[in-house]
Coordinates of N, CA and C in Angstrom, one line a residue:
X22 N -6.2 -11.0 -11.0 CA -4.9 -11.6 -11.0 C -5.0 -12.8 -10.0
X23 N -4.2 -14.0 -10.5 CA -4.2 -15.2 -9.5 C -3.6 -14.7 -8.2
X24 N -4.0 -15.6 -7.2 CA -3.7 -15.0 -5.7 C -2.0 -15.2 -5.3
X25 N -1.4 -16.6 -6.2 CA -0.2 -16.8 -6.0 C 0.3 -15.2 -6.9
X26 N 0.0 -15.0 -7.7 CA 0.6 -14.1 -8.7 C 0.0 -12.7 -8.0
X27 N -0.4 -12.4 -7.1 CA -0.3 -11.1 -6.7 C 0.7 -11.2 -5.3
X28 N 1.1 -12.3 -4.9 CA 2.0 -12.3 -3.8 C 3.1 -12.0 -4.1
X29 N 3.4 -13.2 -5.6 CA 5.0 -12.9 -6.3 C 4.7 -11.2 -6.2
X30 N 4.2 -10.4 -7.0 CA 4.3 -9.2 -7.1 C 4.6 -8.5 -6.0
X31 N 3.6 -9.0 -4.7 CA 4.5 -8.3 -3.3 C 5.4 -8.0 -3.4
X32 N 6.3 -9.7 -3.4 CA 7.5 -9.2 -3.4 C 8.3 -8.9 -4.4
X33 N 8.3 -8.5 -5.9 CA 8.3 -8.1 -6.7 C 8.6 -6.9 -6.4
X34 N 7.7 -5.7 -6.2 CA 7.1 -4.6 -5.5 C 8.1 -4.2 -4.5
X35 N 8.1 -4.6 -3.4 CA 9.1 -4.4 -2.6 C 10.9 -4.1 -3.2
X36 N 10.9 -5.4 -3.5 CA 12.6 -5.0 -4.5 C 12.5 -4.1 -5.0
X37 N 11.7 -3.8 -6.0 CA 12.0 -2.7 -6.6 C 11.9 -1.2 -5.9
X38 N 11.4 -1.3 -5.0 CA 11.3 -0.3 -4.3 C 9.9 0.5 -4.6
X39 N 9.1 -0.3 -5.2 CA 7.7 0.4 -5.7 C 6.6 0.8 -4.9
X40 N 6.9 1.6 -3.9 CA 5.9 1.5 -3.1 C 4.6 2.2 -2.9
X41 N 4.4 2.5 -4.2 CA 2.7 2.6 -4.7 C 2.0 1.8 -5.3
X42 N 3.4 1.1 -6.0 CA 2.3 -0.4 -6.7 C 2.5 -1.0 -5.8
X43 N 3.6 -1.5 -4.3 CA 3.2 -2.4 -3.7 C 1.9 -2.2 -2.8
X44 N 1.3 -0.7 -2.4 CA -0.3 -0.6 -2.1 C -1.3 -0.4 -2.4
X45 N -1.1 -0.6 -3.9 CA -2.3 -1.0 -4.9 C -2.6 -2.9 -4.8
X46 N -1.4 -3.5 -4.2 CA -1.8 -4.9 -4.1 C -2.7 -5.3 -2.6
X47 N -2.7 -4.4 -1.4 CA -3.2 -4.6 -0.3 C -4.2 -3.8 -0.1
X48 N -5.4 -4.3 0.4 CA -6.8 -3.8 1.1 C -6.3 -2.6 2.1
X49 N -7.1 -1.5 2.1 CA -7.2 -0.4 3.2 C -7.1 -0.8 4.4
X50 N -8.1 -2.1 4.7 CA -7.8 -2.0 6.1 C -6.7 -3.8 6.5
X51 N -5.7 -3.4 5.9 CA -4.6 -4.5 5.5 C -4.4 -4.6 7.5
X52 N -4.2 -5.7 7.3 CA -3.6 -6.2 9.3 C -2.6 -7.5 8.9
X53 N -1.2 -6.8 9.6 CA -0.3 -8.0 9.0 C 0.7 -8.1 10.5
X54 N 0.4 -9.1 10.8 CA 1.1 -10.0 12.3 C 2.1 -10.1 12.2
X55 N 3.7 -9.9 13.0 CA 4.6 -10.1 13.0 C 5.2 -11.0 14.8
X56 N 4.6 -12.0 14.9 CA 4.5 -12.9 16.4 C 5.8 -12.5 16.6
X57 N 7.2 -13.2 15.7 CA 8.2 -13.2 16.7 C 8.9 -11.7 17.6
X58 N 8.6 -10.9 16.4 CA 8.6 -9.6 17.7 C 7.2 -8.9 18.4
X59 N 6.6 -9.9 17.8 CA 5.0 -9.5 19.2 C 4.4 -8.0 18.8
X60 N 4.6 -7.8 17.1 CA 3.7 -6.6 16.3 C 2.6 -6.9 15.3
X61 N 1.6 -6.0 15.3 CA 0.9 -6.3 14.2 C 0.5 -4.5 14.0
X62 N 0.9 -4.5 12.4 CA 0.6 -3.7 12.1 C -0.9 -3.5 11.0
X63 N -1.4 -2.1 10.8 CA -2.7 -2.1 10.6 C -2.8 -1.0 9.5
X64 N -3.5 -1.3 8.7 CA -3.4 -0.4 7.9 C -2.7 -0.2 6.7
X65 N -2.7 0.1 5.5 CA -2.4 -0.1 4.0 C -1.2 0.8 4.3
X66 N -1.3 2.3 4.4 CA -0.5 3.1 4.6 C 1.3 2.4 5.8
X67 N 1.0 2.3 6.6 CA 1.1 1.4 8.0 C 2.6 0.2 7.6
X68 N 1.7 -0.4 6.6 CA 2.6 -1.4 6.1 C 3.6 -1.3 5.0
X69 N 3.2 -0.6 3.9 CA 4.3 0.2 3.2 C 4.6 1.5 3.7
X70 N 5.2 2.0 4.5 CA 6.0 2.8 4.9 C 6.7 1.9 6.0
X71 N 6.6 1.0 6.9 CA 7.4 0.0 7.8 C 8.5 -0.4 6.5
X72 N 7.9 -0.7 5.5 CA 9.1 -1.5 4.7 C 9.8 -0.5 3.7
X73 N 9.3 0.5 3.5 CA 10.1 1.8 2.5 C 10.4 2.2 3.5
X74 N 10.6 2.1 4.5 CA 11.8 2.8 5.5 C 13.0 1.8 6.4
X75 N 12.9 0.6 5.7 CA 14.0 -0.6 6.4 C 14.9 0.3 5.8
X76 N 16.2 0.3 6.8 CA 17.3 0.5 6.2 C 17.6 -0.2 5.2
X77 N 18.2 0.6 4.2 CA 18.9 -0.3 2.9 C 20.0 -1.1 2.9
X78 N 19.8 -2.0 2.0 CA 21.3 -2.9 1.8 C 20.4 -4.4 1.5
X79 N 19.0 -4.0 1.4 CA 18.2 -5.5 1.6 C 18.1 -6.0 0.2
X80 N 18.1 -7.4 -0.1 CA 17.5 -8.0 -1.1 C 16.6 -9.2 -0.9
X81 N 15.8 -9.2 -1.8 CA 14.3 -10.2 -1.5 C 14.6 -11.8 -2.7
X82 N 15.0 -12.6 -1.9 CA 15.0 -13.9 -3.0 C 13.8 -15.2 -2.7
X83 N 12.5 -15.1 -3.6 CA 11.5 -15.7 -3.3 C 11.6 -16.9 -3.8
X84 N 11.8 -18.1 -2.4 CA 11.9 -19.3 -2.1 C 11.0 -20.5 -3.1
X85 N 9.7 -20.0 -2.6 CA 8.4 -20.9 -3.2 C 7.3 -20.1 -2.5
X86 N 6.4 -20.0 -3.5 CA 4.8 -19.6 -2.7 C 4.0 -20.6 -3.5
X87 N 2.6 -20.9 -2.3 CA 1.7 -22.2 -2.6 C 0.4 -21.5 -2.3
X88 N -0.6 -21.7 -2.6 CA -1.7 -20.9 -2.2 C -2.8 -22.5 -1.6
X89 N -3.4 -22.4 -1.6 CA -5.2 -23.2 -1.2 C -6.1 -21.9 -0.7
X90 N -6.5 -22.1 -2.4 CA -8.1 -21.1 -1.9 C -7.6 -19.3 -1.7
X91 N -8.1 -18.9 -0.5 CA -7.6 -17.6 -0.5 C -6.7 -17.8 0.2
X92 N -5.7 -18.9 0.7 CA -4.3 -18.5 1.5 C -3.4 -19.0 1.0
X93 N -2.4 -17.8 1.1 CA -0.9 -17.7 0.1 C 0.1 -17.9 0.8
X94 N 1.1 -19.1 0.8 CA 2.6 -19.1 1.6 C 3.3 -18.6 0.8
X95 N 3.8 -18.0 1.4 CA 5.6 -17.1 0.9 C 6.9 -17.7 1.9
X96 N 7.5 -18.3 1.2 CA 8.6 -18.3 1.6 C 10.1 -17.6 0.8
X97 N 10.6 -16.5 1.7 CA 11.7 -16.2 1.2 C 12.9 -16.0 1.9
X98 N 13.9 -15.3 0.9 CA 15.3 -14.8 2.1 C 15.4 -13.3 1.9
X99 N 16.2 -13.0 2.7 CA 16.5 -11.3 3.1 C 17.5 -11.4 3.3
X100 N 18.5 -11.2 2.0 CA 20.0 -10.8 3.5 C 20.1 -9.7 3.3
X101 N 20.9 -9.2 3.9 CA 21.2 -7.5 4.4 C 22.3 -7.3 4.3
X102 N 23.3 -6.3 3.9 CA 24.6 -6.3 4.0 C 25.2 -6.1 5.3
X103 N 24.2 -5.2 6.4 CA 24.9 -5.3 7.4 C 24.0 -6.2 8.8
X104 N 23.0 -6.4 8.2 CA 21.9 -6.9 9.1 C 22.1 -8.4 9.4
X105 N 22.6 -9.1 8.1 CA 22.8 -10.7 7.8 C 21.4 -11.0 7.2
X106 N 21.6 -12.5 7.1 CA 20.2 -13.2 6.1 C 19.2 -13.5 7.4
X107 N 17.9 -12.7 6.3 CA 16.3 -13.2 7.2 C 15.8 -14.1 6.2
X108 N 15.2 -15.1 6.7 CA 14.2 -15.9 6.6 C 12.6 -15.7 6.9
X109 N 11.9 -15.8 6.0 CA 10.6 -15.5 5.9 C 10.0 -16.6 5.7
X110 N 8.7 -16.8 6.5 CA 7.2 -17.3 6.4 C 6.2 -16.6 6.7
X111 N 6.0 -16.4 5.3 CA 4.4 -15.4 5.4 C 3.0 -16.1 4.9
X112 N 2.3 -15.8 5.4 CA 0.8 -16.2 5.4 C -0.1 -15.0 5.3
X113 N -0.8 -15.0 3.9 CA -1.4 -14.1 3.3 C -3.0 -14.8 2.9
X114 N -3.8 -13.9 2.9 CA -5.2 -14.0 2.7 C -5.3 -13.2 1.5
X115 N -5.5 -13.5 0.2 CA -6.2 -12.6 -1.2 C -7.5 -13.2 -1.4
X116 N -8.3 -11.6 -1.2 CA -9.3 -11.7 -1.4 C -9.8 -10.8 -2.5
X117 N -10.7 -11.1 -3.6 CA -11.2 -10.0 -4.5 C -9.7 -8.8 -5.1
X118 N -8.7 -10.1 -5.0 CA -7.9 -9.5 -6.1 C -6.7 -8.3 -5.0
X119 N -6.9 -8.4 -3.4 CA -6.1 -7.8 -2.4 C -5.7 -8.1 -1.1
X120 N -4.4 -8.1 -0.9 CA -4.4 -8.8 0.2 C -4.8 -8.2 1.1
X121 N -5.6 -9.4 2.2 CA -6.3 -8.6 3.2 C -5.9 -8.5 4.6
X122 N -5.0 -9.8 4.6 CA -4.2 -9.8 6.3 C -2.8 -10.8 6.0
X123 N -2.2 -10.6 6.6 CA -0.8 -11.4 6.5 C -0.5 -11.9 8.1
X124 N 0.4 -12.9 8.8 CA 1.7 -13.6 9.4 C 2.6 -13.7 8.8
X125 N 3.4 -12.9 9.0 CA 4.8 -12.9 9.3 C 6.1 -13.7 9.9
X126 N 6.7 -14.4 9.8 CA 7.2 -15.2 10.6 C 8.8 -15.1 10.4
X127 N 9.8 -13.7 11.0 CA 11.0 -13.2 10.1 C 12.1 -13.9 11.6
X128 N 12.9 -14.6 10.9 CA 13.8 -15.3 11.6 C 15.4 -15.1 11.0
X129 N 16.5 -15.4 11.8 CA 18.1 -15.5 11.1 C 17.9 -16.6 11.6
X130 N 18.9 -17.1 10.7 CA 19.4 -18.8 10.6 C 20.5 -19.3 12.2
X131 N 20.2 -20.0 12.7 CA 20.8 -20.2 14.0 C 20.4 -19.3 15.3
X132 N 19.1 -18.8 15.3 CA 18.9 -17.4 16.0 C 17.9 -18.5 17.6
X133 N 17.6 -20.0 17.3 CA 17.0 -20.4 18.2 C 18.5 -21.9 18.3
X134 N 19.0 -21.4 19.3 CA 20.1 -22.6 19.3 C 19.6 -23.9 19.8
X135 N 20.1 -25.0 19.1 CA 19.8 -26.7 18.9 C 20.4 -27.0 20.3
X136 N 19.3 -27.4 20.9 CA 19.7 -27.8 22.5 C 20.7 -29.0 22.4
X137 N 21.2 -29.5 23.3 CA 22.6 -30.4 23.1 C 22.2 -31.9 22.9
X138 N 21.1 -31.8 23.7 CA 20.1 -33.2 23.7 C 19.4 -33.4 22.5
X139 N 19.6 -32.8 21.9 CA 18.9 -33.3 20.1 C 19.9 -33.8 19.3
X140 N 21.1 -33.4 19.8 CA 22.3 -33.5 18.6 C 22.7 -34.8 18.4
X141 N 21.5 -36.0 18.9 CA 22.3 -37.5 18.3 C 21.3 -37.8 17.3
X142 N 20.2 -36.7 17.3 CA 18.9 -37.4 15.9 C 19.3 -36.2 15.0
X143 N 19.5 -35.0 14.7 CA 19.9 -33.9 13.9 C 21.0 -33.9 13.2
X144 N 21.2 -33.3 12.3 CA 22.4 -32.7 11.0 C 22.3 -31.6 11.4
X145 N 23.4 -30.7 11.3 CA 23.5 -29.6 11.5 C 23.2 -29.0 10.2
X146 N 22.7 -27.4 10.1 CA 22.6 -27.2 8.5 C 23.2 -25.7 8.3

């Protein structure tokens, strides 16, 4: 399978709540970075169970993904009914058909406030 088209499937996988086919798409010894809260998790098992145990209410709307070579961007949204909307940038490695490490980059919308001294070159969005 193409490397963009096993990421759609990630998150494919995830929505549906598939979480045996979603670790049939990632390598055993899967390592996926999460900087803004300063985790990386390790392990196939590791990583789908972190996400088959988010509290529910979540939905996955995938923005755009671009690949070069073996790395895949994902961009998508999460909103939550009670959590509010996340924003994702993920950076994925497919290799031989599995992903083998990911960056994570999970943010809310206004969560880093626009210092006051920017607001004569900026739009607010």
């Amino acid at each position: 399978m193409e490397s963009t088209k096993i990421v759609q499937e990630l998150w494919d996988r995830m929505q549906a709540r598939d979480w045996a086919g979603l670790g049939e798409l990632l390598a055993d010894d899967l390592v996926v970075e999460w900087p803004v809260s300063a985790e990386r998790i390790v392990g196939r098992e590791n990583y789908v169970r972190i996400n088959a145990e988010y509290p529910e209410g979540w939905t996955i709307n995938v923005l755009r993904i671009v690949a070069d070579g073996e790395t895949v961007v994902s961009e998508v949204e999460v909103p939550h009914d009670t959590a509010g909307l996340h924003q994702v940038a993920s950076f994925w490695t497919v290799r031989d058909g599995k992903i083998v490490d990911g960056r994570e980059y999970w943010t809310c919308p206004g969560a880093d406030p626009s210092p006051e001294w920017r607001a004569a070159y900026v739009q607010r969005v």
